[in-house]
């Protein structure tokens, strides 16, 4: 009996079986998070003694610290430690296998209910509402927990959690997961010119033929390229640190001085709750400066030439396929840094596998949120360095399988074709609408052509490409 070209997709792309007439079957699978040494989480080589001391004695302790209400935690927060969210496979990374939002909820947020989208073995998540009750754009973070049930809360504080179930019923909720901070100082040191020139380059017209465009997000004040966050919405590591301190833990600081919850029964601390010391001879930096120093001085992840049963030959073939399919047209393997005040970051190669631009991803990955010039269906090209040991993928952590993450890059090219000339059109019926006045009409995903190329590969070629990604 012959079984020529028999494909059977199981579990939503999780694996595919290919059988030949000899009834020999091969499965293409995500090898999963690579074992062995972390290959990340260490300081970048070449730091001065002072920079290394700052990283070790200020950055690491502050990034790891579990915050209490006396430190400024709350009134609303997602977790009580930076390191709790950024810990896989080492401090500074991404979501761990066991979610501390679930396992620690009873201790850090007693009296709170664990939201439906937080599970023990799922990713750490923040929640955003797409619209306000009056129909206007929201897009902001609505923290999961409150300090109301804690023993160290101010007397009289009784604020309630957001109604996540109601938002779920009206499809008004989207999620984000932590982005790894490895190599962040190198990303910060890449010049705007390098980013723009790389985005504009198209030798052979491959980007044009595949429908890849993209654009940089920019700072509204000085027009320079922003690059941190899922929509490349933040300009610098100091801004990124200050926003995270305030939004994720509720701690006001010199970048974000206002409480996000101003109930006087809960927000009783003077603001900013964390600030620089102004005493004579003070050498204690503000926490956000320590956070910035930690992420700035973190080295980029180190790839491996082989692992487990995966050979160097398979990885090298996968690297070539990564280029030939067009993946590298957005996931740019390397960008150069410019001159930096930190010599260890100056004129280096950042092997980030990202163009740091935002691209239309269509309805599959659209989140309905606008940040800066990044529209509702646009996402920053995620850096792939360190992906070999990452557990959760895509902006909302919807999958732990690389094959599913790759396939999710495609989107129906006819999603908006029928109504693209109208004042509004839907990226997904009944869900996300975009007005003509505020959007560039783009139907489907810019990655569709690349995913078609990937799907045309043989099973063994796809496996090699997956193996290459897990070597990073």
Short mmCIF file of C-alpha atoms in Angstrom, two decimals:
data_model
loop_
_atom_site.label_atom_id
_atom_site.label_comp_id
_atom_site.label_asym_id
_atom_site.label_seq_id
_atom_site.Cartn_x
_atom_site.Cartn_y
_atom_site.Cartn_z
CA UNK A 1 0.00 0.00 0.00
CA UNK A 2 1.40 3.38 -0.98
CA UNK A 3 1.26 6.52 1.17
CA UNK A 4 2.86 9.06 -1.17
CA UNK A 5 2.75 12.67 0.02
CA UNK A 6 0.33 11.95 2.83
CA UNK A 7 0.22 14.84 5.28
CA UNK A 8 -1.79 14.90 8.42
CA UNK A 9 -1.81 18.03 10.60
CA UNK A 10 -2.39 17.39 14.26
CA UNK A 11 -3.00 19.72 17.19
CA UNK A 12 -3.06 22.92 15.18
CA UNK A 13 0.31 22.64 13.39
CA UNK A 14 2.03 21.27 16.45
CA UNK A 15 3.46 18.44 14.38
CA UNK A 16 3.08 16.98 10.94
CA UNK A 17 3.60 13.42 9.77
CA UNK A 18 4.99 12.64 6.30
CA UNK A 19 4.84 9.08 4.99
CA UNK A 20 6.43 7.57 1.88
CA UNK A 21 5.54 4.45 -0.07
CA UNK A 22 7.88 2.56 2.23
CA UNK A 23 5.68 3.60 5.14
CA UNK A 24 8.58 5.38 6.80
CA UNK A 25 7.28 8.36 8.75
CA UNK A 26 9.15 11.46 9.84
CA UNK A 27 7.75 14.12 12.15
CA UNK A 28 8.79 17.74 12.09
CA UNK A 29 8.73 19.00 15.64
CA UNK A 30 9.92 21.91 17.67
CA UNK A 31 12.87 20.50 19.64
CA UNK A 32 11.68 22.57 22.60
CA UNK A 33 13.76 24.79 24.87
CA UNK A 34 17.40 23.83 24.53
CA UNK A 35 18.99 22.29 27.61
CA UNK A 36 22.44 22.92 28.96
CA UNK A 37 23.97 26.19 30.08
CA UNK A 38 21.81 29.30 29.90
CA UNK A 39 24.14 31.07 27.50
CA UNK A 40 22.67 34.35 28.73
CA UNK A 41 22.32 36.51 31.82
CA UNK A 42 25.98 37.47 32.15
CA UNK A 43 27.48 40.95 31.78
CA UNK A 44 28.85 41.98 28.42
CA UNK A 45 32.64 41.53 28.12
CA UNK A 46 34.82 44.60 28.32
CA UNK A 47 32.97 46.55 31.00
CA UNK A 48 35.07 48.82 33.18
CA UNK A 49 35.50 47.93 36.84
CA UNK A 50 32.94 50.60 37.75
CA UNK A 51 30.38 49.37 35.20
CA UNK A 52 30.79 45.78 36.33
CA UNK A 53 30.44 46.83 39.97
CA UNK A 54 27.26 48.76 39.13
CA UNK A 55 25.83 45.72 37.30
CA UNK A 56 26.67 43.35 40.16
CA UNK A 57 25.96 45.47 43.23
CA UNK A 58 23.14 47.71 42.06
CA UNK A 59 21.55 46.19 38.93
CA UNK A 60 21.22 42.54 39.93
CA UNK A 61 19.92 43.15 43.50
CA UNK A 62 17.36 45.78 42.42
CA UNK A 63 16.14 43.76 39.44
CA UNK A 64 15.70 40.73 41.71
CA UNK A 65 14.09 42.52 44.66
CA UNK A 66 10.59 41.55 45.78
CA UNK A 67 8.77 44.84 46.40
CA UNK A 68 6.43 45.58 49.31
CA UNK A 69 3.85 48.36 49.77
CA UNK A 70 6.46 50.27 51.79
CA UNK A 71 8.63 50.24 48.64
CA UNK A 72 5.74 51.68 46.64
CA UNK A 73 4.12 48.47 45.34
CA UNK A 74 0.63 49.07 44.00
CA UNK A 75 -2.08 50.08 44.45
CA UNK A 76 -2.40 47.96 41.29
CA UNK A 77 0.29 45.62 40.00
CA UNK A 78 0.99 42.55 37.84
CA UNK A 79 3.83 41.09 39.91
CA UNK A 80 6.03 42.31 42.75
CA UNK A 81 9.44 41.73 41.17
CA UNK A 82 11.12 42.47 37.84
CA UNK A 83 13.10 39.27 38.12
CA UNK A 84 9.94 37.24 38.63
CA UNK A 85 8.79 38.09 35.11
CA UNK A 86 12.22 38.07 33.47
CA UNK A 87 13.87 34.83 34.60
CA UNK A 88 13.94 32.26 31.76
CA UNK A 89 16.59 30.92 31.27
CA UNK A 90 18.39 33.43 33.51
CA UNK A 91 17.76 36.77 35.21
CA UNK A 92 16.78 39.27 32.53
CA UNK A 93 14.98 36.72 30.36
CA UNK A 94 11.31 35.93 29.81
CA UNK A 95 8.46 33.93 31.35
CA UNK A 96 9.50 30.83 33.30
CA UNK A 97 7.81 27.43 32.94
CA UNK A 98 5.89 27.91 36.19
CA UNK A 99 3.98 31.18 36.35
CA UNK A 100 4.59 33.16 39.57
CA UNK A 101 1.41 35.17 38.93
CA UNK A 102 -0.38 31.90 39.65
CA UNK A 103 1.82 30.26 42.27
CA UNK A 104 2.45 33.41 44.35
CA UNK A 105 -0.97 35.04 44.06
CA UNK A 106 -2.13 33.88 47.48
CA UNK A 107 0.91 35.43 49.17
CA UNK A 108 1.39 38.64 47.17
CA UNK A 109 -2.27 39.40 46.40
CA UNK A 110 -4.46 37.74 49.06
CA UNK A 111 -8.15 38.34 48.56
CA UNK A 112 -7.65 38.74 44.80
CA UNK A 113 -8.98 36.33 42.20
CA UNK A 114 -6.54 34.83 39.73
CA UNK A 115 -7.75 35.96 36.28
CA UNK A 116 -8.95 33.29 33.86
CA UNK A 117 -6.02 33.82 31.50
CA UNK A 118 -3.33 33.17 34.14
CA UNK A 119 -2.48 29.50 34.57
CA UNK A 120 0.18 27.61 36.47
CA UNK A 121 2.07 26.49 33.38
CA UNK A 122 1.18 29.39 31.11
CA UNK A 123 3.07 32.61 30.41
CA UNK A 124 3.21 35.67 32.64
CA UNK A 125 0.72 38.10 31.14
CA UNK A 126 -0.38 41.68 31.32
CA UNK A 127 -3.87 42.60 30.12
CA UNK A 128 -4.90 45.54 27.96
CA UNK A 129 -8.42 46.64 27.07
CA UNK A 130 -8.89 47.62 23.43
CA UNK A 131 -11.65 50.17 24.03
CA UNK A 132 -13.12 52.20 26.86
CA UNK A 133 -16.73 51.80 27.88
CA UNK A 134 -17.72 54.76 25.70
CA UNK A 135 -16.18 53.17 22.60
CA UNK A 136 -13.05 55.32 22.44
CA UNK A 137 -9.60 53.74 22.18
CA UNK A 138 -8.05 52.42 25.38
CA UNK A 139 -5.04 50.18 24.76
CA UNK A 140 -3.64 50.67 28.27
CA UNK A 141 -2.55 48.06 30.81
CA UNK A 142 -5.15 47.01 33.39
CA UNK A 143 -3.20 45.42 36.20
CA UNK A 144 -4.20 41.97 37.41
CA UNK A 145 -3.97 42.45 41.18
CA UNK A 146 -4.48 45.05 43.90
CA UNK A 147 -2.92 45.55 47.32
CA UNK A 148 -6.37 45.61 48.94
CA UNK A 149 -6.04 42.21 50.61
CA UNK A 150 -2.46 42.57 51.80
CA UNK A 151 -1.50 42.94 55.43
CA UNK A 152 0.76 45.90 54.58
CA UNK A 153 -1.90 47.87 52.68
CA UNK A 154 -2.96 51.30 53.94
CA UNK A 155 -6.01 51.27 56.18
CA UNK A 156 -9.22 51.69 54.21
CA UNK A 157 -7.84 50.54 50.86
CA UNK A 158 -10.47 48.36 49.20
CA UNK A 159 -10.09 48.86 45.44
CA UNK A 160 -11.33 46.08 43.19
CA UNK A 161 -9.72 44.18 40.35
CA UNK A 162 -10.82 45.01 36.80
CA UNK A 163 -13.68 42.92 35.42
CA UNK A 164 -11.66 40.71 33.10
CA UNK A 165 -14.54 38.32 32.51
CA UNK A 166 -16.73 41.14 31.18
CA UNK A 167 -13.90 42.22 28.86
CA UNK A 168 -13.60 38.62 27.70
CA UNK A 169 -17.29 38.42 26.84
CA UNK A 170 -17.04 41.53 24.64
CA UNK A 171 -13.67 40.49 23.06
CA UNK A 172 -12.20 43.67 24.51
CA UNK A 173 -9.06 42.18 26.04
CA UNK A 174 -5.61 41.36 24.67
CA UNK A 175 -2.43 40.17 26.33
CA UNK A 176 1.30 40.83 26.32
CA UNK A 177 4.10 38.72 27.77
CA UNK A 178 7.53 39.88 29.03
CA UNK A 179 10.19 40.54 26.42
CA UNK A 180 13.71 39.28 27.19
CA UNK A 181 16.18 42.05 28.05
CA UNK A 182 19.35 40.23 27.01
CA UNK A 183 21.54 42.41 24.80
CA UNK A 184 19.29 45.41 25.38
CA UNK A 185 22.25 47.78 25.67
CA UNK A 186 23.42 46.71 22.22
CA UNK A 187 19.94 47.36 20.80
CA UNK A 188 19.95 50.81 22.38
CA UNK A 189 23.36 51.54 20.82
CA UNK A 190 22.30 50.71 17.23
CA UNK A 191 22.06 53.98 15.35
CA UNK A 192 18.85 55.21 13.76
CA UNK A 193 20.71 55.35 10.45
CA UNK A 194 21.65 51.68 10.64
CA UNK A 195 18.05 50.72 11.37
CA UNK A 196 16.60 52.87 8.58
CA UNK A 197 19.20 51.84 6.00
CA UNK A 198 18.64 48.18 6.75
CA UNK A 199 14.88 48.58 6.45
CA UNK A 200 15.23 50.41 3.10
CA UNK A 201 17.70 47.89 1.65
CA UNK A 202 16.24 45.40 -0.81
CA UNK A 203 18.94 43.83 -2.96
CA UNK A 204 17.31 41.81 -5.68
CA UNK A 205 13.87 43.16 -4.83
CA UNK A 206 13.02 40.23 -2.55
CA UNK A 207 11.18 42.35 0.00
CA UNK A 208 9.09 43.98 -2.72
CA UNK A 209 8.30 40.64 -4.33
CA UNK A 210 7.22 39.16 -1.00
CA UNK A 211 5.17 42.19 0.05
CA UNK A 212 7.45 43.13 2.96
CA UNK A 213 7.45 46.82 3.86
CA UNK A 214 7.50 47.75 7.53
CA UNK A 215 8.35 51.07 9.10
CA UNK A 216 10.08 52.34 12.22
CA UNK A 217 8.14 53.63 15.19
CA UNK A 218 9.34 57.04 16.34
CA UNK A 219 9.44 59.30 19.36
CA UNK A 220 6.85 62.06 19.13
CA UNK A 221 9.20 64.72 20.52
CA UNK A 222 12.46 64.35 18.62
CA UNK A 223 11.46 61.98 15.81
CA UNK A 224 14.16 59.43 16.61
CA UNK A 225 13.60 55.68 16.27
CA UNK A 226 11.95 53.90 19.20
CA UNK A 227 12.81 50.23 19.55
CA UNK A 228 11.82 48.58 22.85
CA UNK A 229 8.53 46.79 23.52
CA UNK A 230 6.21 44.66 21.41
CA UNK A 231 5.35 47.65 19.23
CA UNK A 232 8.78 49.31 19.49
CA UNK A 233 7.02 51.99 21.52
CA UNK A 234 9.82 52.93 23.95
CA UNK A 235 12.86 54.99 23.09
CA UNK A 236 15.38 54.10 25.76
CA UNK A 237 16.14 51.59 28.49
CA UNK A 238 15.62 54.24 31.16
CA UNK A 239 12.12 55.00 29.82
CA UNK A 240 11.44 51.28 29.46
CA UNK A 241 12.55 50.67 33.07
CA UNK A 242 10.54 53.59 34.45
CA UNK A 243 7.39 52.56 32.63
CA UNK A 244 7.69 48.94 33.75
CA UNK A 245 8.28 49.99 37.36
CA UNK A 246 5.11 52.08 37.30
CA UNK A 247 2.86 50.01 35.05
CA UNK A 248 3.82 46.51 36.16
CA UNK A 249 4.38 47.16 39.88
CA UNK A 250 2.67 50.49 40.48
CA UNK A 251 5.81 52.20 41.76
CA UNK A 252 6.06 55.86 40.78
CA UNK A 253 9.46 57.15 39.78
CA UNK A 254 11.23 60.10 38.23
CA UNK A 255 10.11 59.10 34.73
CA UNK A 256 6.51 58.25 35.68
CA UNK A 257 5.61 60.37 38.69
CA UNK A 258 1.84 59.93 38.86
CA UNK A 259 -0.01 57.06 40.47
CA UNK A 260 -2.09 55.08 38.00
CA UNK A 261 -4.61 54.54 40.80
CA UNK A 262 -5.15 57.70 42.83
CA UNK A 263 -7.68 56.44 45.38
CA UNK A 264 -6.51 58.41 48.45
CA UNK A 265 -7.20 55.40 50.67
CA UNK A 266 -4.63 53.37 48.74
CA UNK A 267 -2.18 55.85 47.22
CA UNK A 268 -0.84 57.55 50.33
CA UNK A 269 2.88 57.73 49.54
CA UNK A 270 4.52 60.91 48.35
CA UNK A 271 5.44 60.75 44.70
CA UNK A 272 7.68 59.79 43.12
CA UNK A 273 7.91 56.88 45.49
CA UNK A 274 11.33 55.97 44.17
CA UNK A 275 13.76 58.76 43.36
CA UNK A 276 17.39 59.75 43.44
CA UNK A 277 18.95 60.57 46.77
CA UNK A 278 19.57 64.27 47.26
CA UNK A 279 21.54 64.08 50.49
CA UNK A 280 25.07 65.44 50.52
CA UNK A 281 27.43 62.71 49.37
CA UNK A 282 24.59 60.38 48.34
CA UNK A 283 25.74 57.57 46.02
CA UNK A 284 22.49 55.60 45.96
CA UNK A 285 20.99 55.68 42.45
CA UNK A 286 17.25 55.58 41.81
CA UNK A 287 15.99 52.05 41.22
CA UNK A 288 15.15 52.73 37.58
CA UNK A 289 18.79 53.71 37.00
CA UNK A 290 19.85 50.40 38.54
CA UNK A 291 17.36 48.55 36.33
CA UNK A 292 18.65 50.43 33.30
CA UNK A 293 22.25 49.57 34.18
CA UNK A 294 21.39 45.90 34.60
CA UNK A 295 19.71 45.60 31.19
CA UNK A 296 22.24 47.88 29.48
CA UNK A 297 25.17 45.75 30.57
CA UNK A 298 23.56 42.33 29.89
CA UNK A 299 25.36 40.44 27.15
CA UNK A 300 23.63 39.10 24.06
CA UNK A 301 22.77 35.36 24.20
CA UNK A 302 25.34 32.89 22.93
CA UNK A 303 24.19 30.43 20.24
CA UNK A 304 25.45 26.85 20.09
CA UNK A 305 26.80 24.81 17.17
CA UNK A 306 24.94 21.63 18.19
CA UNK A 307 22.76 20.37 21.04
CA UNK A 308 21.21 17.08 22.09
CA UNK A 309 20.66 15.00 18.97
CA UNK A 310 20.74 18.07 16.72
CA UNK A 311 23.85 18.17 14.57
CA UNK A 312 25.90 21.10 13.34
CA UNK A 313 25.04 20.09 9.77
CA UNK A 314 21.31 20.42 10.48
CA UNK A 315 21.78 23.81 12.15
CA UNK A 316 23.94 25.10 9.28
CA UNK A 317 21.38 23.96 6.72
CA UNK A 318 18.63 25.60 8.77
CA UNK A 319 20.62 28.83 8.82
CA UNK A 320 20.78 28.81 5.02
CA UNK A 321 17.06 28.07 4.76
CA UNK A 322 16.33 30.93 7.17
CA UNK A 323 17.85 33.22 4.55
CA UNK A 324 16.50 31.54 1.39
CA UNK A 325 12.89 31.46 2.59
CA UNK A 326 13.01 35.16 3.41
CA UNK A 327 12.83 34.96 7.21
CA UNK A 328 16.01 37.03 7.47
CA UNK A 329 14.45 39.91 5.49
CA UNK A 330 12.68 41.01 8.69
CA UNK A 331 14.63 39.02 11.27
CA UNK A 332 17.91 40.72 10.27
CA UNK A 333 20.70 38.55 11.72
CA UNK A 334 23.06 41.39 12.65
CA UNK A 335 23.01 45.16 13.03
CA UNK A 336 26.02 47.28 14.04
CA UNK A 337 26.10 49.57 17.03
CA UNK A 338 27.50 53.09 16.82
CA UNK A 339 29.78 54.98 19.17
CA UNK A 340 28.68 54.51 22.78
CA UNK A 341 29.72 56.12 26.04
CA UNK A 342 30.08 52.52 27.21
CA UNK A 343 33.12 51.25 25.31
CA UNK A 344 31.96 47.64 25.62
CA UNK A 345 28.88 48.56 23.52
CA UNK A 346 30.70 50.75 21.00
CA UNK A 347 30.98 49.60 17.35
CA UNK A 348 29.92 46.03 18.07
CA UNK A 349 27.81 43.53 16.14
CA UNK A 350 24.39 42.93 17.70
CA UNK A 351 23.27 39.48 16.52
CA UNK A 352 19.63 40.19 17.34
CA UNK A 353 17.76 38.73 14.33
CA UNK A 354 15.43 41.72 14.09
CA UNK A 355 15.07 44.86 11.98
CA UNK A 356 13.46 46.62 14.99
CA UNK A 357 10.69 47.81 12.68
CA UNK A 358 6.96 47.20 12.95
CA UNK A 359 5.10 45.25 10.27
CA UNK A 360 1.49 44.56 9.37
CA UNK A 361 0.68 41.05 10.57
CA UNK A 362 -3.00 40.90 9.61
CA UNK A 363 -5.83 39.54 11.70
CA UNK A 364 -3.99 36.53 13.12
CA UNK A 365 -1.68 38.62 15.30
CA UNK A 366 -3.59 41.92 15.37
CA UNK A 367 -4.25 43.13 18.90
CA UNK A 368 -6.32 46.24 18.15
CA UNK A 369 -3.94 48.49 20.09
CA UNK A 370 -2.16 51.53 18.71
CA UNK A 371 1.15 52.71 20.22
CA UNK A 372 2.96 55.61 18.61
CA UNK A 373 2.84 55.08 14.86
CA UNK A 374 2.38 51.31 15.28
CA UNK A 375 -1.15 50.46 14.23
CA UNK A 376 -3.60 47.86 15.54
CA UNK A 377 -2.23 45.01 13.39
CA UNK A 378 1.44 45.99 13.54
CA UNK A 379 4.03 44.24 15.71
CA UNK A 380 7.77 44.82 16.08
CA UNK A 381 9.94 42.10 14.56
CA UNK A 382 10.80 40.14 17.69
CA UNK A 383 14.56 39.63 18.22
CA UNK A 384 15.29 35.90 17.99
CA UNK A 385 18.56 35.77 19.89
CA UNK A 386 18.03 33.46 22.86
CA UNK A 387 14.95 31.86 21.29
CA UNK A 388 16.59 28.46 21.76
CA UNK A 389 15.74 28.55 25.46
CA UNK A 390 12.55 30.58 25.31
CA UNK A 391 9.33 28.85 26.36
CA UNK A 392 6.47 31.09 25.16
CA UNK A 393 6.11 32.85 21.82
CA UNK A 394 4.30 35.69 20.09
CA UNK A 395 3.24 38.90 21.82
CA UNK A 396 0.49 37.23 23.84
CA UNK A 397 2.24 33.94 24.62
CA UNK A 398 -0.46 31.94 22.84
CA UNK A 399 1.90 29.08 22.01
CA UNK A 400 4.97 27.31 23.33
CA UNK A 401 5.59 25.66 19.96
CA UNK A 402 7.87 27.30 17.39
CA UNK A 403 6.06 25.68 14.48
CA UNK A 404 2.77 27.19 15.59
CA UNK A 405 4.47 30.55 16.10
CA UNK A 406 5.82 30.48 12.55
CA UNK A 407 2.44 29.60 11.04
CA UNK A 408 0.73 32.35 13.05
CA UNK A 409 2.74 34.89 11.03
CA UNK A 410 0.40 34.33 8.09
CA UNK A 411 -3.05 35.83 7.72
CA UNK A 412 -5.89 35.64 5.19
CA UNK A 413 -4.97 38.16 2.47
CA UNK A 414 -8.67 38.85 1.90
CA UNK A 415 -9.42 39.85 5.48
CA UNK A 416 -10.08 43.48 4.61
CA UNK A 417 -10.30 43.48 0.81
CA UNK A 418 -14.09 43.79 0.58
CA UNK A 419 -14.38 46.92 2.71
CA UNK A 420 -10.94 48.51 2.48
CA UNK A 421 -12.32 51.60 0.72
CA UNK A 422 -15.03 52.19 3.31
CA UNK A 423 -14.56 54.50 6.28
CA UNK A 424 -13.95 51.52 8.52
CA UNK A 425 -12.99 47.93 7.91
CA UNK A 426 -12.68 44.87 10.12
CA UNK A 427 -9.53 42.89 10.54
CA UNK A 428 -11.62 40.19 12.12
CA UNK A 429 -15.41 40.27 11.85
CA UNK A 430 -17.05 41.61 14.99
CA UNK A 431 -13.75 42.21 16.71
CA UNK A 432 -11.26 44.88 15.62
CA UNK A 433 -12.20 47.89 13.51
CA UNK A 434 -9.83 50.50 12.13
CA UNK A 435 -10.86 53.87 10.73
CA UNK A 436 -9.63 55.14 7.38
CA UNK A 437 -8.48 58.38 8.95
CA UNK A 438 -5.95 56.65 11.18
CA UNK A 439 -4.70 53.62 9.29
CA UNK A 440 -2.88 52.56 6.16
CA UNK A 441 -4.97 49.87 4.58
CA UNK A 442 -3.10 46.60 4.44
CA UNK A 443 -4.83 43.30 3.92
CA UNK A 444 -3.30 40.17 5.36
CA UNK A 445 0.21 39.83 6.72
CA UNK A 446 3.51 41.07 5.31
CA UNK A 447 4.87 37.63 6.20
CA UNK A 448 2.45 35.68 3.97
CA UNK A 449 4.96 35.21 1.15
CA UNK A 450 7.67 34.03 3.54
CA UNK A 451 5.32 31.56 5.23
CA UNK A 452 4.36 30.22 1.81
CA UNK A 453 8.06 29.64 1.16
CA UNK A 454 8.41 27.90 4.51
CA UNK A 455 5.42 25.66 3.84
CA UNK A 456 6.93 24.65 0.49
CA UNK A 457 10.00 23.20 2.22
CA UNK A 458 10.34 19.48 2.73
CA UNK A 459 9.72 18.11 6.19
CA UNK A 460 13.44 17.59 6.79
CA UNK A 461 14.17 21.16 5.68
CA UNK A 462 11.56 22.53 8.05
CA UNK A 463 13.12 20.48 10.82
CA UNK A 464 16.54 21.92 10.05
CA UNK A 465 15.13 25.46 10.23
CA UNK A 466 13.48 24.71 13.57
CA UNK A 467 16.74 23.22 14.82
CA UNK A 468 18.60 26.36 13.74
CA UNK A 469 16.17 28.57 15.69
CA UNK A 470 16.62 26.45 18.81
CA UNK A 471 20.39 26.83 18.47
CA UNK A 472 20.15 30.60 18.92
#
